[in-house]
mmCIF file of C-alpha atoms in Angstrom:
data_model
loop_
_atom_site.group_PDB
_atom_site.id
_atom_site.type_symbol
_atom_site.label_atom_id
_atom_site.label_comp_id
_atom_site.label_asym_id
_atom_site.label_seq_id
_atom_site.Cartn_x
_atom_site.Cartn_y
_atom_site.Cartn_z
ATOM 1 C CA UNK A 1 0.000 0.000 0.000
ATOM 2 C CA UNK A 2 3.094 2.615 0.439
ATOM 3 C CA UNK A 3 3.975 2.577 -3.696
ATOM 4 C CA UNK A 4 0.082 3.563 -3.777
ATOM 5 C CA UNK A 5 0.325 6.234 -2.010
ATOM 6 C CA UNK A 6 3.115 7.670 -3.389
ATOM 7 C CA UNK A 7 1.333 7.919 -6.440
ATOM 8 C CA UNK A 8 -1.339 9.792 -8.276
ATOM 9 C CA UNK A 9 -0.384 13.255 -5.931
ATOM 10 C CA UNK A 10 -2.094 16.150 -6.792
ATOM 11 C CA UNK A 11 0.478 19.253 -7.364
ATOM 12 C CA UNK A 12 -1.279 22.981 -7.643
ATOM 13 C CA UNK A 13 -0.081 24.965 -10.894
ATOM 14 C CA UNK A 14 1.779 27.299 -7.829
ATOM 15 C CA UNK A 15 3.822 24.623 -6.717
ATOM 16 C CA UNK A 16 7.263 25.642 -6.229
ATOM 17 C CA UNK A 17 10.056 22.681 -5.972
ATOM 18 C CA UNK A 18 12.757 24.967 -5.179
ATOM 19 C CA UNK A 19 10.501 27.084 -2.301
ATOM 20 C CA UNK A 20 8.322 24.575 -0.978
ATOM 21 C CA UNK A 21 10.263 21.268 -1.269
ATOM 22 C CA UNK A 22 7.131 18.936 -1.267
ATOM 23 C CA UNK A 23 3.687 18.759 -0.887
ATOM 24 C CA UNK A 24 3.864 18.438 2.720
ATOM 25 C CA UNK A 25 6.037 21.527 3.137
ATOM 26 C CA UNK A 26 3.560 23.104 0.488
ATOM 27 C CA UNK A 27 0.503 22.584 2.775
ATOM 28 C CA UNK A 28 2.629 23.196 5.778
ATOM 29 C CA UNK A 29 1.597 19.769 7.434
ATOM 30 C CA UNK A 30 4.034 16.803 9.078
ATOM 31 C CA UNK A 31 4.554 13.721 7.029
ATOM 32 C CA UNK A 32 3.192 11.653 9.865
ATOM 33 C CA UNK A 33 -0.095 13.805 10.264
ATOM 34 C CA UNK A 34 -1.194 13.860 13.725
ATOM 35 C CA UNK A 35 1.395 11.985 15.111
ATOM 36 C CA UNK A 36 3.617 14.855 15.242
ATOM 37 C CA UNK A 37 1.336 16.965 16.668
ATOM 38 C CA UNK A 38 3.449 16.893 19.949
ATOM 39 C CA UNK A 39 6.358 16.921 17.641
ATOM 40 C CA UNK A 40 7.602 20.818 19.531
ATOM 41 C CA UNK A 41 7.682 19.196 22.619
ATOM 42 C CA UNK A 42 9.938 16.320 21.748
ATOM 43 C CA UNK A 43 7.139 14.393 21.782
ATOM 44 C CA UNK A 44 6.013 11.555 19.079
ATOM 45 C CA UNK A 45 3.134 9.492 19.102
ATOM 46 C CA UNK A 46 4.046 5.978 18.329
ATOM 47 C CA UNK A 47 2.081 2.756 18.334
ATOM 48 C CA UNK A 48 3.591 0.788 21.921
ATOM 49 C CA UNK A 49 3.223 -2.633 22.623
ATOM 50 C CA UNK A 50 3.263 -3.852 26.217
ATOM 51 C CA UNK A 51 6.545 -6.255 26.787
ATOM 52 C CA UNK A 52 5.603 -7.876 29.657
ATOM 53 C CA UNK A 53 2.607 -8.665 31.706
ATOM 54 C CA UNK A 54 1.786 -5.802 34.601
ATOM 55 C CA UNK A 55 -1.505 -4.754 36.950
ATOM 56 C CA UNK A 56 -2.964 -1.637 36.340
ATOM 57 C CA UNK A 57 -3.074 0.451 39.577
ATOM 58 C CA UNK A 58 -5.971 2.567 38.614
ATOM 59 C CA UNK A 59 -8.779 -0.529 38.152
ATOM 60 C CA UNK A 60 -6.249 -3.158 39.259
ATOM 61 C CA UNK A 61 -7.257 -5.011 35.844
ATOM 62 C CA UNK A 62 -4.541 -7.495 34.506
ATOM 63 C CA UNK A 63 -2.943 -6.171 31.174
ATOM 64 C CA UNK A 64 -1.414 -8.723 29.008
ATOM 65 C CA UNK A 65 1.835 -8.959 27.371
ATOM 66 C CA UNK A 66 1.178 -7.422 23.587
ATOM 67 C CA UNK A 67 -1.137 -5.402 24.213
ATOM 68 C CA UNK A 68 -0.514 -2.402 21.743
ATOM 69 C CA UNK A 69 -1.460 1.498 23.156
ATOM 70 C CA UNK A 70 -0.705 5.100 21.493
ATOM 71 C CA UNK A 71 2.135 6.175 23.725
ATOM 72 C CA UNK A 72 3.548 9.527 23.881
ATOM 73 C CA UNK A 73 7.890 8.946 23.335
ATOM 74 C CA UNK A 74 10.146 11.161 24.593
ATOM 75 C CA UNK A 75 13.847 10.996 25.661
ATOM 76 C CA UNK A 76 14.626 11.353 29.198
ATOM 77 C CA UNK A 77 18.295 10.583 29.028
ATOM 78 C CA UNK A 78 21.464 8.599 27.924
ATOM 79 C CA UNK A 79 22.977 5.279 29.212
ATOM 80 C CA UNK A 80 26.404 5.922 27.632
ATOM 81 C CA UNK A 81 25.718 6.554 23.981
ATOM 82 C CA UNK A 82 22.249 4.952 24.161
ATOM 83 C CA UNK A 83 19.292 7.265 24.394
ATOM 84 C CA UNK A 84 16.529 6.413 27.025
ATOM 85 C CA UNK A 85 13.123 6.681 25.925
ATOM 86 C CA UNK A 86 9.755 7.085 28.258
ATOM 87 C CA UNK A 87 6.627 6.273 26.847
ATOM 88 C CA UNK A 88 3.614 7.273 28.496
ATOM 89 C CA UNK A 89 -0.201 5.728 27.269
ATOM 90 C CA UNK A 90 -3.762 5.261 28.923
ATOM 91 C CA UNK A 91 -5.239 2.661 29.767
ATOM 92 C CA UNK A 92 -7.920 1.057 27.930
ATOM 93 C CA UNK A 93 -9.863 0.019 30.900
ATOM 94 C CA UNK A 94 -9.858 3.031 32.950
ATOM 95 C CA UNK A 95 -8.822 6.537 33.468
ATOM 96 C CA UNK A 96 -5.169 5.899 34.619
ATOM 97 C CA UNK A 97 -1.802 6.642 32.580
ATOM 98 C CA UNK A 98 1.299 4.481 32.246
ATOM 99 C CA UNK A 99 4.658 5.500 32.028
ATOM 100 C CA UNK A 100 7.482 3.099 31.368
ATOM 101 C CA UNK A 101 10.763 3.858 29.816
ATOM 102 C CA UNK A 102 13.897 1.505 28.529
ATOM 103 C CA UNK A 103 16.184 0.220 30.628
ATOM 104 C CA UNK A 104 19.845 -0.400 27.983
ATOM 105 C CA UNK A 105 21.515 -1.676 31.387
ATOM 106 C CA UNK A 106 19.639 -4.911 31.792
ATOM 107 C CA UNK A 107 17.926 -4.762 28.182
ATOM 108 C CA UNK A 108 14.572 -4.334 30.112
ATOM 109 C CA UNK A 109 11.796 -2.187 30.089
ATOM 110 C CA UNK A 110 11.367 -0.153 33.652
ATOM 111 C CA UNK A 111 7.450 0.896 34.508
ATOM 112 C CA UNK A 112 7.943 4.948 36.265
ATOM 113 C CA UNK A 113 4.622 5.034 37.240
ATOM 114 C CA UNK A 114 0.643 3.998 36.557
ATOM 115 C CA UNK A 115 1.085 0.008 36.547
ATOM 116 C CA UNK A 116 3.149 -2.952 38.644
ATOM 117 C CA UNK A 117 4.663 -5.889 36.974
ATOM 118 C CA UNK A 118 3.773 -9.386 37.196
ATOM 119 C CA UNK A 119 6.922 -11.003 38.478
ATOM 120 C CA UNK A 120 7.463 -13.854 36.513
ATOM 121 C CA UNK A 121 10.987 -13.649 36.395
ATOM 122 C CA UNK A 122 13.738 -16.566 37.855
ATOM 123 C CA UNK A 123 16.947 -16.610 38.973
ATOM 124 C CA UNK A 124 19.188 -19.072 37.023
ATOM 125 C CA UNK A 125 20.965 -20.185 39.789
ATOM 126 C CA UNK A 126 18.580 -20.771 42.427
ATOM 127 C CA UNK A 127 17.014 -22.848 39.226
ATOM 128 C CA UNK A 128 20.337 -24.511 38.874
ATOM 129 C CA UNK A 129 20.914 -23.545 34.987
ATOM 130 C CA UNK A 130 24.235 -22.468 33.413
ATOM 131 C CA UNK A 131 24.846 -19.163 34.085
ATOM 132 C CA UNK A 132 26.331 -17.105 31.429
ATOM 133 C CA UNK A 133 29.952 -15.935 32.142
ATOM 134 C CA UNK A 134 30.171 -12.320 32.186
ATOM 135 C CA UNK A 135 31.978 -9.811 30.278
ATOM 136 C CA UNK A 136 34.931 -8.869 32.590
ATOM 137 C CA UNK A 137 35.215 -12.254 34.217
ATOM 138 C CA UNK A 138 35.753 -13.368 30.441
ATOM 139 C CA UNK A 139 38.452 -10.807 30.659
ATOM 140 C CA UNK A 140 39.681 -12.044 34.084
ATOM 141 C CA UNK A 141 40.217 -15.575 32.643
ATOM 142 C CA UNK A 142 41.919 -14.809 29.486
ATOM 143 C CA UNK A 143 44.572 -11.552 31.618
ATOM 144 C CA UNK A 144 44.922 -13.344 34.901
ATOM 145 C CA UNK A 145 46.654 -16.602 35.205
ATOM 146 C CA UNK A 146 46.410 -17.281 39.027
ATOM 147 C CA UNK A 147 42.553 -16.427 38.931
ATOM 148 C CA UNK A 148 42.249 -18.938 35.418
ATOM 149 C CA UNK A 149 43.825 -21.159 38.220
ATOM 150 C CA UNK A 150 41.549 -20.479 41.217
ATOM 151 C CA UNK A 151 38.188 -20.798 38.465
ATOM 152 C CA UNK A 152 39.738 -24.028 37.176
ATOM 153 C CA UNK A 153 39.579 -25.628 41.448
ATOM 154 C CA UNK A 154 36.194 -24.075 41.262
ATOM 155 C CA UNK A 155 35.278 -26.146 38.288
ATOM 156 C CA UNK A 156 36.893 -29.351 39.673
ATOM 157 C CA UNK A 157 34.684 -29.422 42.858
ATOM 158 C CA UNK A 158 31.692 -28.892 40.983
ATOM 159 C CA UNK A 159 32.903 -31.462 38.475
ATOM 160 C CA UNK A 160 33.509 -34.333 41.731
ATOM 161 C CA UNK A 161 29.902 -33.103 43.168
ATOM 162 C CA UNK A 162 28.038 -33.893 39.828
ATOM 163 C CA UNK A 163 29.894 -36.998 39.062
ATOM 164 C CA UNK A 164 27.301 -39.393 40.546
ATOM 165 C CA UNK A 165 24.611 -37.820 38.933
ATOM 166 C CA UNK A 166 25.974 -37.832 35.659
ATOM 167 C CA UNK A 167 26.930 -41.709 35.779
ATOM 168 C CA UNK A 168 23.683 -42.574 36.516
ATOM 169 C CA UNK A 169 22.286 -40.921 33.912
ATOM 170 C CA UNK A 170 24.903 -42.172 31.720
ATOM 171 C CA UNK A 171 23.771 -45.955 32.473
ATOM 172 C CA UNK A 172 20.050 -44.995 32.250
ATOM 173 C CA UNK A 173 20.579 -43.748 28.397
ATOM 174 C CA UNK A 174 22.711 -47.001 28.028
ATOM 175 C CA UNK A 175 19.765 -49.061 29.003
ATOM 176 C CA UNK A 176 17.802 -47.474 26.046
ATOM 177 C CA UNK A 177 20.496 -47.566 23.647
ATOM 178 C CA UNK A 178 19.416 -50.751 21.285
ATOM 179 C CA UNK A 179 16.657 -48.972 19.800
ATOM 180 C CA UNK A 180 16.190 -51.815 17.525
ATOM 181 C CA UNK A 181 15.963 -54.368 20.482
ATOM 182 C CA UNK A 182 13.294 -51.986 22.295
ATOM 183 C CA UNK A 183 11.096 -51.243 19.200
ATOM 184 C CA UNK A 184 10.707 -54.946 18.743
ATOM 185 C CA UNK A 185 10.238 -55.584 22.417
ATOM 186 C CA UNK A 186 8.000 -53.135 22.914
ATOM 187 C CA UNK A 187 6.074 -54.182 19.046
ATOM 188 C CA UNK A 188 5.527 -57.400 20.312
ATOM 189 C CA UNK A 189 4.265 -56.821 23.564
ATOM 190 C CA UNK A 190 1.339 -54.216 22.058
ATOM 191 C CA UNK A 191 0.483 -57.472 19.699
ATOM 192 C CA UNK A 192 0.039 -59.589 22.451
ATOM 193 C CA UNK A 193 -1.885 -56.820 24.359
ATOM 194 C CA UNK A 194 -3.923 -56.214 21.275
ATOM 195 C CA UNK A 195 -5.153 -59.267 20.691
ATOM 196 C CA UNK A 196 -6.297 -59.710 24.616
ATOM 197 C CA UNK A 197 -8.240 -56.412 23.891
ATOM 198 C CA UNK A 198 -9.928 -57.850 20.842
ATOM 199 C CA UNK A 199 -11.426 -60.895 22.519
ATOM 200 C CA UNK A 200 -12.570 -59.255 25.243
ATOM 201 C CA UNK A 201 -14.478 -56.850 22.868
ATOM 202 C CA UNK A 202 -15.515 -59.858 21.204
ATOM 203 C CA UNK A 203 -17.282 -61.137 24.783
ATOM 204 C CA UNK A 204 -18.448 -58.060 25.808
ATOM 205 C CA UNK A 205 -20.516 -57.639 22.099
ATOM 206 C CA UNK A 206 -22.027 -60.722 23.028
ATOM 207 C CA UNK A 207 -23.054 -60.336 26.876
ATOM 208 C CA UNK A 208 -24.197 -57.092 24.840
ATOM 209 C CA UNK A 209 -26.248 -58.337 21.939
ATOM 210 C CA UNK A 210 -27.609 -61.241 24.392
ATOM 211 C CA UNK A 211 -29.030 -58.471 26.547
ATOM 212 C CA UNK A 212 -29.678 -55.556 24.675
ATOM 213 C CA UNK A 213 -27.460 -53.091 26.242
ATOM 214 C CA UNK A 214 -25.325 -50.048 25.077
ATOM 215 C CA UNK A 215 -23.227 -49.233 27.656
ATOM 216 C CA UNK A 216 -19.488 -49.993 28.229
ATOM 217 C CA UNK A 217 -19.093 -53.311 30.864
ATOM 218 C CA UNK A 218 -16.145 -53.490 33.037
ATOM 219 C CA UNK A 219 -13.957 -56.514 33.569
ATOM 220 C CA UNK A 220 -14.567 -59.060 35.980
ATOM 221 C CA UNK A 221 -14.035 -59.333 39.579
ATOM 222 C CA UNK A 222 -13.472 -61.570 41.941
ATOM 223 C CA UNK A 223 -15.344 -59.852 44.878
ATOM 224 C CA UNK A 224 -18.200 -59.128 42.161
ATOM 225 C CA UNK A 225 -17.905 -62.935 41.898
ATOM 226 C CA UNK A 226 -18.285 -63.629 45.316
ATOM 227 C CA UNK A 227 -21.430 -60.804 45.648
ATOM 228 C CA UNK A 228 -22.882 -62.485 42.588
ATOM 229 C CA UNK A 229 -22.827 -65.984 44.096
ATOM 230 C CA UNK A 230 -24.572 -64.810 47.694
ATOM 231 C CA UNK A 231 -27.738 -63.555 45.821
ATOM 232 C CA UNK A 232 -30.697 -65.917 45.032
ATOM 233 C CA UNK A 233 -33.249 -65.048 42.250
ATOM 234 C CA UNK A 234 -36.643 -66.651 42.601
ATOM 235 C CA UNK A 235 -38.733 -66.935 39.332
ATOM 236 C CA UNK A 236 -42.026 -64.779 39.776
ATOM 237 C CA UNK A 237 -45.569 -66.731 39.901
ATOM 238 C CA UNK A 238 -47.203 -67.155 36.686
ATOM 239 C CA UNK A 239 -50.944 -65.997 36.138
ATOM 240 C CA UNK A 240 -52.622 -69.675 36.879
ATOM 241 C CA UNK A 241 -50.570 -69.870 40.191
ATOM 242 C CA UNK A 242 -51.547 -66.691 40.885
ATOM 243 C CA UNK A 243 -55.803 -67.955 40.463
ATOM 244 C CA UNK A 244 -54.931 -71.203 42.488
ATOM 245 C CA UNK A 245 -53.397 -69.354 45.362
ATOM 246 C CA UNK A 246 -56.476 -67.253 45.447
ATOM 247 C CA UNK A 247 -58.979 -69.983 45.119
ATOM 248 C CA UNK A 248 -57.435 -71.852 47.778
ATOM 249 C CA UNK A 249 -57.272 -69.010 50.310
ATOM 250 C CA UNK A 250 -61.248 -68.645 49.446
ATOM 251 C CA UNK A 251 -62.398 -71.681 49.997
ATOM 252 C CA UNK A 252 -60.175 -71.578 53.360
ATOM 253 C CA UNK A 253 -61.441 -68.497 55.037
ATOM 254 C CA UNK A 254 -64.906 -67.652 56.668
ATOM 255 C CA UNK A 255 -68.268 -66.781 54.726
ATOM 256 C CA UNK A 256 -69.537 -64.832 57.595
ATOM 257 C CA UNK A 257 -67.978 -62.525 59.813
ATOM 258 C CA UNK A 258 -68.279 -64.102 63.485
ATOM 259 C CA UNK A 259 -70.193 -61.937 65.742
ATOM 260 C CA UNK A 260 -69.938 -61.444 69.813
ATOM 261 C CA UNK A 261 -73.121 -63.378 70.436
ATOM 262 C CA UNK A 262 -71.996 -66.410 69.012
ATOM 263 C CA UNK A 263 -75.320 -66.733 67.390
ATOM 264 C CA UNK A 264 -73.594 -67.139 64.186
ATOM 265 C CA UNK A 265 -71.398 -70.365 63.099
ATOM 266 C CA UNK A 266 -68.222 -68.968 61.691
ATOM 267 C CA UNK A 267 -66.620 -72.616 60.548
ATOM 268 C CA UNK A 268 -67.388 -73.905 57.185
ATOM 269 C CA UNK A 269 -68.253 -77.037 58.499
ATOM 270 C CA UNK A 270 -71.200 -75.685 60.282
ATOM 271 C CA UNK A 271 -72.194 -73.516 57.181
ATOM 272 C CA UNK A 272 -72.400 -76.353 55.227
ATOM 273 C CA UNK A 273 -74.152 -78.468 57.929
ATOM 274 C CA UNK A 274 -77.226 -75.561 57.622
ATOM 275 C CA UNK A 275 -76.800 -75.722 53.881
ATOM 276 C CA UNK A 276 -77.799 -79.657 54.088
ATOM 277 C CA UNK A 277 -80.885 -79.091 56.405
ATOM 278 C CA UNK A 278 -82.566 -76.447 54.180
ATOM 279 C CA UNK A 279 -82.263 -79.136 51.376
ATOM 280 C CA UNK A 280 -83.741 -81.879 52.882
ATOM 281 C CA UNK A 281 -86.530 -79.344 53.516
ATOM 282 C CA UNK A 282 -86.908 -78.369 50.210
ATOM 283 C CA UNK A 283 -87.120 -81.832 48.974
ATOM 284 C CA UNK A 284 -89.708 -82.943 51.405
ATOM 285 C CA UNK A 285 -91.745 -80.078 50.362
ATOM 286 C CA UNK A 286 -91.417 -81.052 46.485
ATOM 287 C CA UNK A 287 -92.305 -84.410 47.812
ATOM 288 C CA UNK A 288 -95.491 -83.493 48.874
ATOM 289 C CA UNK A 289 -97.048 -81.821 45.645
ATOM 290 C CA UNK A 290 -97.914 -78.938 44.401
ATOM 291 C CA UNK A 291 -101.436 -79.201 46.253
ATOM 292 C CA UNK A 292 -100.296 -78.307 49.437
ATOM 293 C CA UNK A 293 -99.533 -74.562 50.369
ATOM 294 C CA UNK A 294 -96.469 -73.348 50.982
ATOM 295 C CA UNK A 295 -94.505 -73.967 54.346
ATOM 296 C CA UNK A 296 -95.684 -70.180 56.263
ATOM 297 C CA UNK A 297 -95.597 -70.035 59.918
ATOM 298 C CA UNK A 298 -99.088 -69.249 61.394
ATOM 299 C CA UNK A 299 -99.603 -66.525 64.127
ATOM 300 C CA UNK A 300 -100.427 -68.263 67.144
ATOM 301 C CA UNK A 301 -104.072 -67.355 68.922
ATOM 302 C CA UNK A 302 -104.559 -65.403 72.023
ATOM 303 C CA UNK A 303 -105.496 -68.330 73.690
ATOM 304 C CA UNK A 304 -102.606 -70.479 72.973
ATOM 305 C CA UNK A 305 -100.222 -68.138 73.382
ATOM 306 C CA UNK A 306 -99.391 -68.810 76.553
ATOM 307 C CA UNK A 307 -98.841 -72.553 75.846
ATOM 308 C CA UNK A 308 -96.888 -71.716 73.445
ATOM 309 C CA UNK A 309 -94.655 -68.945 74.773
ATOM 310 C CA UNK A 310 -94.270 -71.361 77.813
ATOM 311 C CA UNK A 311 -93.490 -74.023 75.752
ATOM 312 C CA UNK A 312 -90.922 -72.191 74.014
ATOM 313 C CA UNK A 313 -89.457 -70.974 77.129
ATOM 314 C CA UNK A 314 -88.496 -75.007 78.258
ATOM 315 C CA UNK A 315 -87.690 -75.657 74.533
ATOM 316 C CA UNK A 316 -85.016 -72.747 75.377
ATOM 317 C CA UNK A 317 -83.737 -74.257 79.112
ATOM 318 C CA UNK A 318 -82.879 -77.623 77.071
ATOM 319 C CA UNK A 319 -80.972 -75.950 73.522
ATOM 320 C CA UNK A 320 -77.763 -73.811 73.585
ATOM 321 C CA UNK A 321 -77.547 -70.965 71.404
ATOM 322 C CA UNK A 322 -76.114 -73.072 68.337
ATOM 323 C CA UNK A 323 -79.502 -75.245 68.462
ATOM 324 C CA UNK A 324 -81.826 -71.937 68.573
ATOM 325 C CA UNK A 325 -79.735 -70.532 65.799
ATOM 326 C CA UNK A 326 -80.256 -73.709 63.396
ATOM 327 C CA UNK A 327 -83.948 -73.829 64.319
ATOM 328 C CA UNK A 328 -84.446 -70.334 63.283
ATOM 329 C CA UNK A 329 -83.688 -71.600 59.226
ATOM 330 C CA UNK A 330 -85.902 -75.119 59.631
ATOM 331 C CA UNK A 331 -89.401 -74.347 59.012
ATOM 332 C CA UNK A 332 -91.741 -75.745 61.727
ATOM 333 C CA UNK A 333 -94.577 -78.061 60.554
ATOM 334 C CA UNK A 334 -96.556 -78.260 64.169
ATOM 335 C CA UNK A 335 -98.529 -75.026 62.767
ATOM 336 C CA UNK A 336 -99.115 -75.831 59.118
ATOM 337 C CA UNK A 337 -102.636 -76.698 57.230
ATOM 338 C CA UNK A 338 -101.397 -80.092 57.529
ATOM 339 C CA UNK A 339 -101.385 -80.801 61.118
ATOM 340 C CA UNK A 340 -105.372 -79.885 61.328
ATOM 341 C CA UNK A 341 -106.222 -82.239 58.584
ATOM 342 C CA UNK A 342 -104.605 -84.948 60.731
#
């Protein structure tokens, strides 16, 4: 896009090369527009980009590392021949400004103000990593034999104290060495483990199919084994079970509920002792025809009622109350149309 730019310009018929130099200097304008509009001040407005994480002090928002601002840069200062530069930007989350400027000593950027940094940094020895050998003791060891000697002794000790760990590490690579050994070894064991996995697949689609389930089934047990072998499944009754259990309990229990009185048999075998009496009854009564009238107690007179009731009254010393209860379902034939024609 910069070759389009500088292309298709516009020059008025009063342009002047020789007076005004270029368009810019012929409108009287900056080549970088309005960032130079700080330019008297030793100002310049650059596009910044953050180099390391930091917390905003103003809305104590975390600011990530690339995070790119407008920053005002100006030089502060020299470290030797380098120039320091501050830059100073808002932040995008709040009201607050940054500052930070460059730091040539330990090729760092310093925050001023407006911000802390998110320590993230390590020292390399407390990490135990080589440390880099600085500039003058580089000198040191190349200008100064008897401190060459000293750093050698140095080296030595640290040499001895490492020894151990290095030979063990030595004869743990050694172990892996035959690659071609291992790759088989290791091949042949994945077969083997492969085809273990493939039966049991095999099973489990089975126990699957047999059952209709979808879900994933774990591998045996023994203590599922032993759980397994303590339970006892009973088959449930079928429907004609079912009927006989209920036909038997019915032809168990009691037609009548029993009463306090005791008036009322309550065993089956009395029930059906009643039963029997009504139907010799009935049959004497079919015996006899259809001539004679039906088998209705008569009201008693005045004058035999007390006969009668007296009667009654010694029937009742000589019958317990099961006798009066069965004579109350036998019709009585003393007072029938019968007994006069005799």
């Amino acid at each position: 896009m910069g070759e389009r730019k500088g292309t298709n310009k516009y020059y008025p018929p009063d342009f002047d090369p020789a007076k005004h130099g270029s368009l810019n200097g012929y409108h009287k304008t900056h080549a970088l527009r309005e960032r130079a509009r700080k330019l008297s001040q030793g100002i310049l407005i650059i596009r910044f980009e953050m180099p390391y994480n930091i917390w905003c002090e103003g809305c104590k928002n975390h600011i990530g590392m690339g995070v790119r601002y407008n920053a005002e840069k100006k030089k502060v200062g020299n470290y030797f021949t380098t120039p320091i530069y501050r830059f100073r930007m808002k932040c995008h989350l709040c009201v607050n400004y940054i500052e930070m400027q460059t730091d040539p000593a330990a090729c760092d950027y310093v925050i001023v103000s407006g911000a802390s940094r998110k320590e993230e940094r390590w020292d390399m020895a407390d990490n135990e990593q080589i440390l880099t050998t600085e500039r003058e003791e580089k000198e040191k060891l190349e200008t100064d034999a008897m401190f060459k000697l000293d750093h050698g002794g140095k080296d030595k000790e640290k040499l001895n104290k490492a020894l151990p760990s290095l030979i063990e590490l030595q004869d743990h690579q050694a172990a892996w060495k035959d690659d071609f050994q291992l790759n088989s070894a290791l091949r042949s064991k994945f077969r083997t483990e492969k085809k273990v996995m493939v039966e049991k697949e095999e099973k489990d689609d089975a126990v699957r199919m047999r059952t209709n389930l979808s879900i994933p089934l774990l591998p045996e047990r023994a203590e599922d084994k032993r759980l397994a072998a303590l339970l006892s499944f009973q088959t449930p009754e079928s429907y004609d079970d079912k009927q006989r259990s209920k036909r038997q309990e019915i032809s168990t229990r009691s037609w009548f509920n029993s009463t306090s009185g005791g008036t009322t048999a309550t065993t089956p075998g009395g029930l059906l002792h009643k039963l029997g009496l009504q139907g010799k009854e009935a049959a004497v009564a079919k015996a006899l025809g259809p001539s004679h009238a039906p088998l209705i107690r008569r009201k008693s007179d005045p004058q035999e009622a007390p006969s009668s009731s007296s009667s009654r009254e010694v029937a009742g010393t000589e019958q317990d109350t099961s006798a009066t209860s069965l004579s109350s379902l036998v019709p009585n034939y003393s007072d029938s149309d019968s007994d006069h024609g005799h």
